[in-house]
PDB file of C-alpha atoms in Angstrom:
ATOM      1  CA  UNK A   1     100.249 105.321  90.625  1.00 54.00           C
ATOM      2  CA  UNK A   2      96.951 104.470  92.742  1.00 57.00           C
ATOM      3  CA  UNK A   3      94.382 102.550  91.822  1.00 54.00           C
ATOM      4  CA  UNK A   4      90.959 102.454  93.093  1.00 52.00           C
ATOM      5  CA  UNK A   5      89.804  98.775  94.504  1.00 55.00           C
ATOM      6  CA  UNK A   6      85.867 100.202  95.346  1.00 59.00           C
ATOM      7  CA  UNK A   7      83.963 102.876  93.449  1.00 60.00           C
ATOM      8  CA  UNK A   8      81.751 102.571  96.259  1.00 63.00           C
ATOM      9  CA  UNK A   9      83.462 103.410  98.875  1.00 60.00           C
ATOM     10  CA  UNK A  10      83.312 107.185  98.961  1.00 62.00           C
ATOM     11  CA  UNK A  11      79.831 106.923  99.090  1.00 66.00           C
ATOM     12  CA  UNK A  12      79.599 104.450 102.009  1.00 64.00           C
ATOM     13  CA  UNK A  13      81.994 107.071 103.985  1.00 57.00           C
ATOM     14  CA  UNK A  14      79.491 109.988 103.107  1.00 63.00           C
ATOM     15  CA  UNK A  15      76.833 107.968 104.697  1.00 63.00           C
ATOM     16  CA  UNK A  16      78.868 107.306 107.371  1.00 57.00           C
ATOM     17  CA  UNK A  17      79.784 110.833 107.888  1.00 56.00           C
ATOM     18  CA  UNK A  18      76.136 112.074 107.756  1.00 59.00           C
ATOM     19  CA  UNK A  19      74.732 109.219 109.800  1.00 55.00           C
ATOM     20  CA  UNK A  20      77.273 109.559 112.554  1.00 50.00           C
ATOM     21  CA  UNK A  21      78.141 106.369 112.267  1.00 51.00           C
ATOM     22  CA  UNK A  22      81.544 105.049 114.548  1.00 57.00           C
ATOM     23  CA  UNK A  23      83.511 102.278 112.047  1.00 58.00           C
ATOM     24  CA  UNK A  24      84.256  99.327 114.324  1.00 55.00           C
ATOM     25  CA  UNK A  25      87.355  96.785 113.610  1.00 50.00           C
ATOM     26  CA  UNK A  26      84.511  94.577 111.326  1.00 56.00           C
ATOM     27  CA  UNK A  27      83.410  97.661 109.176  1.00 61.00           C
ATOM     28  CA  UNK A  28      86.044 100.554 109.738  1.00 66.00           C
ATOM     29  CA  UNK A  29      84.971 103.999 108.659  1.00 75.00           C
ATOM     30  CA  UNK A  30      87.159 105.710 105.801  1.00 79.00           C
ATOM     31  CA  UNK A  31      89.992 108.034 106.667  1.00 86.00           C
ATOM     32  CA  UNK A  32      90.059 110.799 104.120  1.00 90.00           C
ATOM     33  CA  UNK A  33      93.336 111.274 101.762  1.00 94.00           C
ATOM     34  CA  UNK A  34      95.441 113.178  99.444  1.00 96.00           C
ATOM     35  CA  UNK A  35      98.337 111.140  97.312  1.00 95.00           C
ATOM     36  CA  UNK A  36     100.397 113.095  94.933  1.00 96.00           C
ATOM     37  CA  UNK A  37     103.831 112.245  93.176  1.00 94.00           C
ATOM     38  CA  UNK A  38     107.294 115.135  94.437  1.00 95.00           C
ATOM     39  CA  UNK A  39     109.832 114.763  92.804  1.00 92.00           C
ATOM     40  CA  UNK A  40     111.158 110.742  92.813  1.00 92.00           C
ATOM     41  CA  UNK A  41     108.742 110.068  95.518  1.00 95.00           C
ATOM     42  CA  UNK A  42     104.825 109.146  95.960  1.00 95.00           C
ATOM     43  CA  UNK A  43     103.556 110.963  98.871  1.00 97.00           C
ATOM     44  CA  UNK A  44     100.589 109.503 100.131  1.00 97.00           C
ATOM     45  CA  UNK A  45      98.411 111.860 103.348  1.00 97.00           C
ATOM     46  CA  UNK A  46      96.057 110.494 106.016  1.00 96.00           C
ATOM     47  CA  UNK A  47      93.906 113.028 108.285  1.00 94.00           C
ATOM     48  CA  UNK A  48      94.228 110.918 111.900  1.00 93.00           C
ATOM     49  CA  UNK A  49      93.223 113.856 114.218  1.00 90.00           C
ATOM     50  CA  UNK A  50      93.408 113.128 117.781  1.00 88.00           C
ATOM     51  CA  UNK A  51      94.849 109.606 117.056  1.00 92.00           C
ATOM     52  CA  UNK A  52      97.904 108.458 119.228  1.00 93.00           C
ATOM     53  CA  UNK A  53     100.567 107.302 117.384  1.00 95.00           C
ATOM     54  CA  UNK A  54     100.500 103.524 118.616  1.00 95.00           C
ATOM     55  CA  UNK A  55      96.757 103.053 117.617  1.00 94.00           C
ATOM     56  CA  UNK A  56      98.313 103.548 113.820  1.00 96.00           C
ATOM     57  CA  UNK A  57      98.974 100.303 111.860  1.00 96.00           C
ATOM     58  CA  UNK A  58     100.372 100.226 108.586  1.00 97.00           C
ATOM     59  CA  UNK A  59     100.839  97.227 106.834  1.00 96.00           C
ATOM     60  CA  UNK A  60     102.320  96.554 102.962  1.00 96.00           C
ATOM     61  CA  UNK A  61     101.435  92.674 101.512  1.00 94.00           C
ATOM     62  CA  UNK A  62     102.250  92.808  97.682  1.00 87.00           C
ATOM     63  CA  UNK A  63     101.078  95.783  96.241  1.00 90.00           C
ATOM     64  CA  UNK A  64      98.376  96.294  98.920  1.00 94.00           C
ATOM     65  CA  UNK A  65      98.835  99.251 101.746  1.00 96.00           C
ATOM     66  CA  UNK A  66      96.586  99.175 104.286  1.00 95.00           C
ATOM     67  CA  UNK A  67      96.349 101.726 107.003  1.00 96.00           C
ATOM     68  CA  UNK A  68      94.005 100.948 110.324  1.00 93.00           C
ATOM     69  CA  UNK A  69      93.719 103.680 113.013  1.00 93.00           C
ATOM     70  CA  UNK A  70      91.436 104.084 115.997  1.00 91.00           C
ATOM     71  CA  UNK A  71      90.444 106.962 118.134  1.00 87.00           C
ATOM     72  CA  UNK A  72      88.822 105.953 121.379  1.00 83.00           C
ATOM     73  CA  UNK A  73      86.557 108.320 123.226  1.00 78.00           C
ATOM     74  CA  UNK A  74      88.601 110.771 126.222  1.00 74.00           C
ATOM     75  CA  UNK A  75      88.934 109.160 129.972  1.00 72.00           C
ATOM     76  CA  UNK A  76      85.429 109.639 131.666  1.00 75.00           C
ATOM     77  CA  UNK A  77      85.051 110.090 135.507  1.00 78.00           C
ATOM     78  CA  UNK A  78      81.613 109.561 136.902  1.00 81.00           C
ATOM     79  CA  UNK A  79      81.515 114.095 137.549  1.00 85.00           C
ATOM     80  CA  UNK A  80      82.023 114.407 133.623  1.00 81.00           C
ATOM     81  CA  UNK A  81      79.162 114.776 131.845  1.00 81.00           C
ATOM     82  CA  UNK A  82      79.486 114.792 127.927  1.00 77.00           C
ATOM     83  CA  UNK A  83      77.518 118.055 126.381  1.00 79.00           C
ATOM     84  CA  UNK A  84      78.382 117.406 123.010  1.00 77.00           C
ATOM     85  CA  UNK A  85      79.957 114.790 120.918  1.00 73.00           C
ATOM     86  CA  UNK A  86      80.446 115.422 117.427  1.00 75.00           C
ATOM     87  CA  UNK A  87      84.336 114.220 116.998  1.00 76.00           C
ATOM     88  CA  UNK A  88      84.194 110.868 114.877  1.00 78.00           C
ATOM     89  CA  UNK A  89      85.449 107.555 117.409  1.00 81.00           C
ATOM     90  CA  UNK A  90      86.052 104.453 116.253  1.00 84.00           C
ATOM     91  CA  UNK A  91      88.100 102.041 113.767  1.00 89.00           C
ATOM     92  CA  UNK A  92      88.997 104.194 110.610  1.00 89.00           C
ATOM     93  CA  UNK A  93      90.832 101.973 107.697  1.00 90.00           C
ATOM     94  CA  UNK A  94      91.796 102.412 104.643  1.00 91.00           C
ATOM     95  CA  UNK A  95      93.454 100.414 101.265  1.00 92.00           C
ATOM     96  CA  UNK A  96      95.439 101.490  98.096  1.00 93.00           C
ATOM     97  CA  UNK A  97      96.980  99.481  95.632  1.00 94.00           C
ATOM     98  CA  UNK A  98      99.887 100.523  94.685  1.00 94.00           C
ATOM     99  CA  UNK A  99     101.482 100.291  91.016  1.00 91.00           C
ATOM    100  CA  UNK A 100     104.313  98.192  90.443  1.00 89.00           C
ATOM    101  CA  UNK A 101     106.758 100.997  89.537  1.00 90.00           C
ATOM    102  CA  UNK A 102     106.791 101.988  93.578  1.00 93.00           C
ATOM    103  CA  UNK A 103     109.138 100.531  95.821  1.00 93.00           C
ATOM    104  CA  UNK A 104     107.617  99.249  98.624  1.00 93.00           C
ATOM    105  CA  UNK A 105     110.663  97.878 100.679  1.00 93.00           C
ATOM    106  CA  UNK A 106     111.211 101.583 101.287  1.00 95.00           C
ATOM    107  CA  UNK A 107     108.254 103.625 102.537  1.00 96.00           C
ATOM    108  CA  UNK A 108     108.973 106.108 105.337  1.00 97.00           C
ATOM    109  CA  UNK A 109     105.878 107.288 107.393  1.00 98.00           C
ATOM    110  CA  UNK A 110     105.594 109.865 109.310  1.00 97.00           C
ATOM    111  CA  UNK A 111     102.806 111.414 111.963  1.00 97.00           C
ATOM    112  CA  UNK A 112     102.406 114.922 113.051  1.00 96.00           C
ATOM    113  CA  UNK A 113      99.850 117.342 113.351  1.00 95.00           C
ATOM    114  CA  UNK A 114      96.944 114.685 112.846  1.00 94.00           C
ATOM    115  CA  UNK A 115      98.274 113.516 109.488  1.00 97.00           C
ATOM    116  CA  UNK A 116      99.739 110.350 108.510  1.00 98.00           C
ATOM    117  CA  UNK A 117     102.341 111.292 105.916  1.00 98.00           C
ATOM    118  CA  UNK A 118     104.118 108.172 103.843  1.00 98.00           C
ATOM    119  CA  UNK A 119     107.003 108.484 101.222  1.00 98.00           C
ATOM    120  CA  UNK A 120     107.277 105.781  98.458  1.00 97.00           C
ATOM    121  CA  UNK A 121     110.177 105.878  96.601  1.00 95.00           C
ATOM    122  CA  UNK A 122     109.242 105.929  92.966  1.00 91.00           C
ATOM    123  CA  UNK A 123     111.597 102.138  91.519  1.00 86.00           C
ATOM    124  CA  UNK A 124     114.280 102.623  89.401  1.00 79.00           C
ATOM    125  CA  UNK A 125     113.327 100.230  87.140  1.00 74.00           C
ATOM    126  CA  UNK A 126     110.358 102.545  86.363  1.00 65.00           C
ATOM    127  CA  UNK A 127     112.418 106.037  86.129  1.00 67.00           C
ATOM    128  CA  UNK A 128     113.082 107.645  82.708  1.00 72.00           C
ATOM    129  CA  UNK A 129     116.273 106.755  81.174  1.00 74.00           C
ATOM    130  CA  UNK A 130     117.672 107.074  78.060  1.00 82.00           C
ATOM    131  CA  UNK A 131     118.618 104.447  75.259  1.00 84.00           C
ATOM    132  CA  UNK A 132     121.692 104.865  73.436  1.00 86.00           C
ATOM    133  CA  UNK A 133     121.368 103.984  69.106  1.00 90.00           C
ATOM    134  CA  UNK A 134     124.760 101.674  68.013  1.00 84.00           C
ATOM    135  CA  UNK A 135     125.614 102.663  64.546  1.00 73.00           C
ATOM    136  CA  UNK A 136     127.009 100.325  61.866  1.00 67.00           C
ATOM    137  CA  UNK A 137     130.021  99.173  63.471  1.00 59.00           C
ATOM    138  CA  UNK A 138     128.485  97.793  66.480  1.00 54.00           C
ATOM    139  CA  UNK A 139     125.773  95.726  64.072  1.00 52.00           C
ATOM    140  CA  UNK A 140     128.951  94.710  62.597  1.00 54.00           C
ATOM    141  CA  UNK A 141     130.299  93.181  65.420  1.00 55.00           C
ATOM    142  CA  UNK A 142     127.141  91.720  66.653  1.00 53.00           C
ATOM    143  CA  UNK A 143     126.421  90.254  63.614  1.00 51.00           C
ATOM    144  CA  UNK A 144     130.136  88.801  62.784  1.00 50.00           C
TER     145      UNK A 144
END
């Protein structure tokens, strides 16, 4: 149902992971995922920790979901002084294309916990069905 639009990109957000890198709204750093198909629905998962709800963006143009978060750093005071900073800031962005068989007009997303969580309805026109076989009669009438 997902199709990969860079083979490179895992390994530019490895780099960016090791190098401690923040993404920035021109390069973005990559938000990891899972995406998995329940029942008649894609589920698609985004790891956002410690990003507010209102700094999510989630756009569909075609076939084309794009996600764009950012974390900004904590409120500092001039009598805080920062220890330790490990936690990833920045832009974090990511893009799937999606297959023609989901329907779009109908995602549902969902944030809680740190994860992005959206629901693609699997189309109709893409569901199983079956075919029924006519037997002589009908080529009968179809013919005459």
């Amino acid at each position: 149902m997902l199709m990969r639009t860079d083979p490179f990109r895992e390994m530019d957000r490895i780099v960016q992971q090791l190098s401690g890198a923040s993404g920035t709204w021109s390069k973005p750093s990559v938000m990891p995922m899972d995406a998995y198909r329940e029942g008649n629905e894609y589920v698609i998962a985004f790891d956002l920790p410690g990003v507010r709800t209102e700094a999510i963006d989630i756009d569909v143009e075609r076939n084309m979901l794009t996600v764009k978060a950012e974390r900004r750093p904590a409120a500092k005071t001039d009598t805080v002084k920062m220890e330790l900073s490990e936690r990833p800031l920045g832009v974090f962005s990511r893009q799937v294309v999606l297959a023609d068989t989901l329907d779009t007009e109908h995602i549902e997303a969902d944030y809680d916990a740190g994860v992005l969580t959206l629901r693609i309805p699997i189309a109709e026109r893409a569901k199983p069905r079956k075919i029924s076989i006519g037997g002589e009669a009908s080529r009968k009438q179809i013919s005459g």
